[in-house]
Coordinates of C-alpha atoms in Angstrom, one line a residue:
M18 CA 75.7 123.2 123.9
A19 CA 75.6 119.6 123.0
R20 CA 79.6 118.7 122.5
K21 CA 80.6 116.7 119.8
P22 CA 80.6 113.3 118.6
I23 CA 84.6 112.2 119.2
I24 CA 86.8 109.9 116.3
R25 CA 89.9 109.1 117.9
I26 CA 92.3 107.0 115.0
I27 CA 94.7 105.3 116.1
G28 CA 97.2 104.4 112.7
S29 CA 100.6 104.6 110.8
L30 CA 101.4 108.3 109.8
N31 CA 103.3 108.2 106.3
I32 CA 105.0 110.5 103.5
D33 CA 104.1 109.2 100.1
F34 CA 106.0 109.5 97.3
V35 CA 104.1 108.4 94.8
T36 CA 105.5 108.1 90.7
L37 CA 103.4 107.8 88.1
T38 CA 103.5 105.6 84.9
P39 CA 101.8 104.4 81.7
R40 CA 102.9 100.9 82.9
V41 CA 104.6 98.5 85.7
P42 CA 108.1 97.6 85.1
G43 CA 109.4 94.1 84.5
P44 CA 112.1 92.6 86.8
G45 CA 115.2 94.0 85.4
E46 CA 113.5 96.8 83.3
T47 CA 114.1 100.7 84.1
L48 CA 111.1 102.1 82.2
E49 CA 110.3 106.7 82.1
A50 CA 107.8 107.3 84.7
K51 CA 105.6 110.1 83.7
S52 CA 106.1 112.4 87.0
M53 CA 106.9 112.1 91.2
T54 CA 104.9 114.0 94.0
V55 CA 105.4 113.7 97.4
H56 CA 102.1 114.1 99.6
A57 CA 100.9 113.1 103.5
G58 CA 99.6 110.2 103.6
G59 CA 99.9 106.7 106.2
K60 CA 96.3 104.8 106.5
G61 CA 96.2 106.3 109.8
S62 CA 96.1 109.5 108.9
N63 CA 94.6 109.2 105.8
Q64 CA 91.3 108.0 107.7
A65 CA 91.8 110.1 109.9
V66 CA 91.8 113.4 107.6
A67 CA 88.8 111.5 105.7
C68 CA 86.6 111.9 109.5
G69 CA 88.0 115.5 110.0
K70 CA 86.8 116.3 105.9
A71 CA 83.4 114.2 106.1
A72 CA 82.2 115.8 109.3
Y73 CA 82.5 118.9 107.8
T74 CA 78.6 120.8 107.0
S75 CA 80.4 123.9 106.1
P76 CA 83.6 125.5 105.0
T77 CA 83.3 127.1 108.5
E78 CA 81.7 124.4 110.4
Q79 CA 82.2 120.2 111.6
D80 CA 79.8 118.6 114.1
V81 CA 82.8 115.6 114.8
Q82 CA 85.6 116.2 117.0
V83 CA 88.7 114.1 114.9
E84 CA 91.6 113.2 116.9
M85 CA 94.8 112.0 115.3
L86 CA 96.7 109.6 117.9
G87 CA 100.2 108.0 116.2
A88 CA 104.1 108.4 116.1
V89 CA 105.9 110.5 113.4
G90 CA 110.2 110.8 113.5
A91 CA 111.3 113.7 115.6
G92 CA 112.4 116.7 113.8
D93 CA 110.9 115.4 110.3
P94 CA 110.5 118.2 107.9
Y95 CA 107.8 116.5 106.6
Y96 CA 106.1 116.1 109.3
A97 CA 106.2 120.2 110.2
S98 CA 105.5 121.6 106.6
L99 CA 103.4 119.4 104.7
L100 CA 101.7 116.2 106.8
K101 CA 100.9 117.9 110.4
P102 CA 99.3 121.2 108.1
T103 CA 97.7 118.7 106.0
L104 CA 95.3 117.2 109.0
T105 CA 95.5 120.3 110.6
K106 CA 93.0 121.6 107.4
S107 CA 91.0 118.8 107.4
G108 CA 90.1 119.0 111.1
V109 CA 92.0 116.4 112.6
D110 CA 93.5 117.2 116.3
T111 CA 97.4 116.3 116.2
R112 CA 97.8 117.1 119.8
Y113 CA 98.3 113.4 120.3
V114 CA 101.1 112.1 117.4
E115 CA 103.7 111.9 119.2
E116 CA 107.6 113.2 117.5
V117 CA 110.1 110.0 118.2
E118 CA 113.9 110.9 118.5
G119 CA 115.7 108.6 116.3
V120 CA 112.9 107.3 113.8
Q121 CA 112.0 108.2 110.6
T122 CA 108.3 108.8 109.7
G123 CA 106.6 106.5 107.7
T124 CA 107.0 105.7 104.8
A125 CA 105.5 104.5 101.0
T126 CA 106.4 104.1 97.7
I127 CA 102.9 104.2 95.3
I128 CA 103.4 103.5 92.2
V129 CA 100.4 104.1 90.1
D130 CA 99.4 102.6 87.2
E131 CA 98.0 104.6 84.4
G132 CA 97.2 101.2 82.1
S133 CA 95.6 99.7 84.6
N134 CA 93.2 102.7 84.8
G135 CA 94.8 103.7 87.8
E136 CA 95.7 100.3 89.9
N137 CA 98.4 101.1 93.1
R138 CA 101.2 98.9 94.0
I139 CA 102.5 100.7 97.6
L140 CA 105.6 99.5 99.2
F141 CA 105.3 100.5 103.5
V142 CA 108.0 101.6 105.2
P143 CA 107.1 101.8 109.2
G144 CA 109.5 103.8 110.5
A145 CA 108.1 105.2 113.6
N146 CA 104.8 103.5 113.2
H147 CA 106.0 100.2 114.6
H148 CA 106.9 102.7 117.5
V149 CA 103.5 102.3 118.6
D150 CA 103.6 99.7 120.9
D151 CA 103.5 101.2 124.8
L152 CA 99.7 99.6 125.0
D153 CA 99.0 101.1 128.8
K154 CA 99.9 104.2 127.3
I155 CA 98.3 104.9 124.3
I156 CA 95.1 103.5 126.2
S157 CA 95.5 106.0 128.7
T158 CA 96.0 108.6 126.2
T159 CA 92.6 107.8 124.5
T160 CA 90.7 107.9 127.1
Q161 CA 91.5 110.3 129.5
D162 CA 88.7 112.7 129.1
G163 CA 86.5 109.3 128.6
V164 CA 85.9 106.6 126.2
P165 CA 85.1 108.3 122.0
D166 CA 82.4 107.7 120.5
V167 CA 84.3 106.2 117.7
I168 CA 87.8 104.6 117.4
V169 CA 89.5 104.2 113.7
M170 CA 92.2 101.0 113.7
Q171 CA 94.4 100.0 110.8
G172 CA 97.0 97.0 109.8
E173 CA 99.8 99.9 110.0
I174 CA 101.0 99.8 113.1
P175 CA 102.9 96.6 115.2
K176 CA 100.3 93.4 115.6
P177 CA 99.7 93.3 119.8
T178 CA 99.4 96.8 119.9
V179 CA 96.1 96.4 117.7
L180 CA 95.4 93.0 119.2
G181 CA 95.8 94.5 123.0
L182 CA 94.0 97.8 121.4
L183 CA 90.8 95.3 120.6
S184 CA 90.5 93.2 123.7
T185 CA 90.6 96.4 125.5
F186 CA 88.0 99.1 123.6
N187 CA 86.0 95.3 122.7
S188 CA 85.3 95.2 126.5
D189 CA 82.3 96.1 128.7
R190 CA 85.8 98.2 131.1
H191 CA 85.9 100.2 127.6
K192 CA 83.2 99.5 124.9
T193 CA 82.9 101.7 122.6
C194 CA 82.0 101.6 118.5
V195 CA 86.0 99.8 117.1
V196 CA 85.7 100.5 113.5
F197 CA 88.5 98.9 112.0
N198 CA 89.5 98.3 108.6
P199 CA 93.3 95.3 108.7
A200 CA 95.0 96.8 106.4
P201 CA 97.1 96.3 105.5
M202 CA 96.0 92.4 106.8
F203 CA 98.0 90.6 109.6
D204 CA 99.5 87.3 108.4
T205 CA 97.2 85.9 110.5
I206 CA 94.0 87.6 112.8
P207 CA 92.2 84.8 115.5
L208 CA 88.4 85.3 115.5
S209 CA 89.4 85.9 118.5
A210 CA 90.8 89.1 118.7
L211 CA 87.4 90.8 116.6
K212 CA 84.9 89.1 119.3
D213 CA 82.0 91.9 119.0
L214 CA 84.0 94.3 117.2
A215 CA 80.8 97.3 116.3
V216 CA 82.2 97.4 112.4
L217 CA 84.8 95.1 110.2
V218 CA 85.7 96.9 107.0
V219 CA 87.7 94.8 104.7
N220 CA 88.2 94.4 100.7
E221 CA 88.3 90.9 98.9
T222 CA 92.0 89.9 99.4
E223 CA 91.5 90.6 103.7
C224 CA 87.8 88.7 102.5
L225 CA 89.8 85.5 101.6
L226 CA 91.6 85.6 104.7
L227 CA 89.4 86.0 106.7
F228 CA 87.0 82.5 105.0
K229 CA 90.8 81.0 105.7
A230 CA 89.9 82.3 109.7
V231 CA 86.7 81.1 109.6
Q232 CA 87.9 77.8 107.7
E233 CA 89.8 76.6 111.2
L234 CA 86.8 76.7 113.3
R235 CA 84.2 75.7 110.6
D236 CA 84.7 72.9 107.6
I237 CA 83.6 75.5 104.5
E238 CA 85.6 76.4 101.6
T239 CA 87.4 79.2 101.1
P240 CA 86.3 80.8 97.4
S241 CA 88.8 82.6 94.9
E242 CA 88.6 85.9 94.9
E243 CA 86.5 85.7 90.6
N244 CA 84.2 84.3 93.5
L245 CA 83.4 85.6 96.4
T246 CA 80.6 87.7 96.0
P247 CA 78.3 84.6 96.4
H248 CA 80.2 83.3 99.6
L249 CA 79.5 86.7 101.3
D250 CA 76.6 85.7 103.5
R251 CA 78.2 82.4 104.4
L252 CA 80.8 84.0 105.4
T253 CA 78.9 87.1 107.3
S254 CA 76.6 84.9 109.0
H255 CA 80.0 83.4 110.4
L256 CA 81.4 86.0 111.2
H257 CA 78.3 87.2 112.8
D258 CA 77.7 83.7 114.6
L259 CA 81.6 83.2 115.7
A260 CA 82.8 86.6 116.8
S261 CA 79.5 88.0 117.3
I262 CA 80.8 91.0 115.2
S263 CA 77.8 93.7 114.7
I264 CA 78.7 95.5 111.0
V265 CA 80.6 93.1 107.9
V266 CA 81.2 95.7 105.0
V267 CA 83.7 93.9 102.2
T268 CA 84.5 97.1 99.0
L269 CA 84.8 95.4 96.2
G270 CA 86.4 97.4 94.1
S271 CA 84.4 98.7 90.9
R272 CA 81.5 95.7 91.9
G273 CA 81.0 98.5 94.7
L274 CA 80.4 97.1 98.6
Y275 CA 78.6 94.0 99.8
Y276 CA 77.6 94.7 104.2
S277 CA 75.7 92.4 106.1
V278 CA 74.3 94.1 109.6
A279 CA 73.2 91.6 112.7
S280 CA 71.1 93.4 115.5
K281 CA 72.2 92.1 119.3
S282 CA 68.3 92.6 120.3
T283 CA 66.5 91.3 117.8
R284 CA 69.3 88.9 116.5
Q285 CA 68.0 89.5 112.9
Q286 CA 70.5 90.4 110.1
A287 CA 70.4 92.5 107.3
R288 CA 72.0 92.1 103.8
G289 CA 72.9 93.8 100.9
L290 CA 75.0 95.0 98.0
I291 CA 75.4 98.6 96.8
P292 CA 76.5 98.9 93.1
A293 CA 79.4 101.0 92.9
A294 CA 79.2 105.0 92.3
K295 CA 79.6 105.8 88.1
V296 CA 82.7 108.1 87.5
A297 CA 83.2 109.5 84.4
K298 CA 87.0 109.2 84.6
V299 CA 90.0 107.1 87.3
V300 CA 92.7 109.2 88.1
D301 CA 93.9 107.0 91.4
T302 CA 92.4 104.8 92.8
T303 CA 95.0 104.9 96.3
G304 CA 92.5 107.0 98.5
A305 CA 89.3 105.6 98.2
G306 CA 89.1 103.1 100.5
D307 CA 89.8 105.4 103.4
T308 CA 87.7 107.4 102.4
F309 CA 84.8 105.5 102.7
V310 CA 85.7 104.4 106.4
G311 CA 86.5 107.7 107.2
Y312 CA 83.0 108.7 105.9
L313 CA 81.0 105.4 107.4
S314 CA 82.9 106.0 111.1
T315 CA 82.1 109.4 111.1
A316 CA 78.2 108.5 110.7
L317 CA 78.1 106.2 112.9
A318 CA 79.8 108.4 115.7
R319 CA 77.1 110.5 114.8
H320 CA 74.7 107.6 115.3
V321 CA 75.7 106.9 118.9
S322 CA 76.5 110.3 120.0
K323 CA 72.5 110.4 119.5
Q324 CA 71.2 107.1 119.7
G325 CA 73.7 105.9 122.6
S326 CA 74.4 102.7 121.2
L327 CA 75.0 101.1 117.8
E328 CA 72.0 99.7 117.0
G329 CA 70.0 101.1 114.2
F330 CA 72.6 102.5 112.2
D331 CA 71.3 102.6 109.4
V332 CA 73.9 100.9 107.5
Q333 CA 72.6 100.9 103.9
E334 CA 72.1 104.7 104.2
A335 CA 75.9 105.6 105.3
S336 CA 77.0 103.4 102.8
L337 CA 75.7 105.3 100.0
R338 CA 77.3 108.1 101.1
A339 CA 80.9 107.5 101.9
N340 CA 80.2 105.4 98.0
E341 CA 79.6 108.6 96.7
A342 CA 82.7 110.1 98.7
A343 CA 85.0 107.4 97.4
A344 CA 83.6 108.0 94.2
K345 CA 84.5 111.7 93.8
C346 CA 88.4 110.1 95.4
V347 CA 89.4 108.4 92.9
Q348 CA 88.6 110.8 90.2
R349 CA 91.6 113.0 92.1
S350 CA 95.5 112.7 91.8
G351 CA 96.5 111.7 95.7
A352 CA 95.8 110.8 99.3
M353 CA 95.1 112.6 101.4
E354 CA 93.8 116.0 99.1
S355 CA 91.5 113.6 97.0
I356 CA 89.4 112.9 99.9
P357 CA 86.2 115.5 99.7
F358 CA 84.8 117.7 102.4
G359 CA 81.1 116.8 103.3
Y360 CA 79.1 119.2 102.1
E361 CA 80.6 118.7 98.5
I362 CA 78.8 115.0 98.6

């Protein structure tokens, strides 16, 4: 029996406190909210759940092995009763989640604004996530039974850890397909840190910060967020040229997404815009971006496991499916629990 493709997610695990409000209160204002609920969350664990759920081809069959690496506070009742069971039920192996003494599990306070079509505002307390900082230990754990087909990372663990892991897993020694979603975006991210990256996924705000990074090396003007789309061909050409990034995806919210692919074997580039999938009603946008990343990463793992490389990966087809999953997600409340299973798409 052939082994399953392996995805390892290195990132954050949080407890989310979600408040639903008719509008966001102003400075000094107290406003009656509609509800407050507690959920499993964190960008790392959200994306792990998205990978795990995307891997289900039926209610009982999973064709990709998904593993989570990260840290929580030792003895945290929310991890034992909520976060760990949610990961496990979503098909995510939690054996590499470390319980750290003397710190709390990371938390996020999420305000969901019903008056703005379900848009959210998030306050993040890192807690144990900032203890994911032993680079040698993380590399050893990640590669102990061979380099996985895909590694997924975000920006909620320490910046030196992320940059060190990018350098390691984009290098020839431990080369693999890294999917990097730099959210939340670091204050600065040198293009050298992204060299030879397989897949970069950013939203509009993060994309503008990349423009500024490119601007330091090439004399180009940074557009406004409202005028971003016409400039994406120019930015991605620079990212392919300066950092040798193979695939760049820019999520554009209600306008859909943009992708650009540069083949290292043929030197050709392919680009496209995919419109957002239509939904009857947006309930909560919290997990949409992570759902997209998880579904895209799972499709990539299946391809790499069969083909042995990134070459030939159908980004458009994978993005269309990931887009459909994200659309189903925004019609449900919460983060992890709103992510659909693969057999639902």
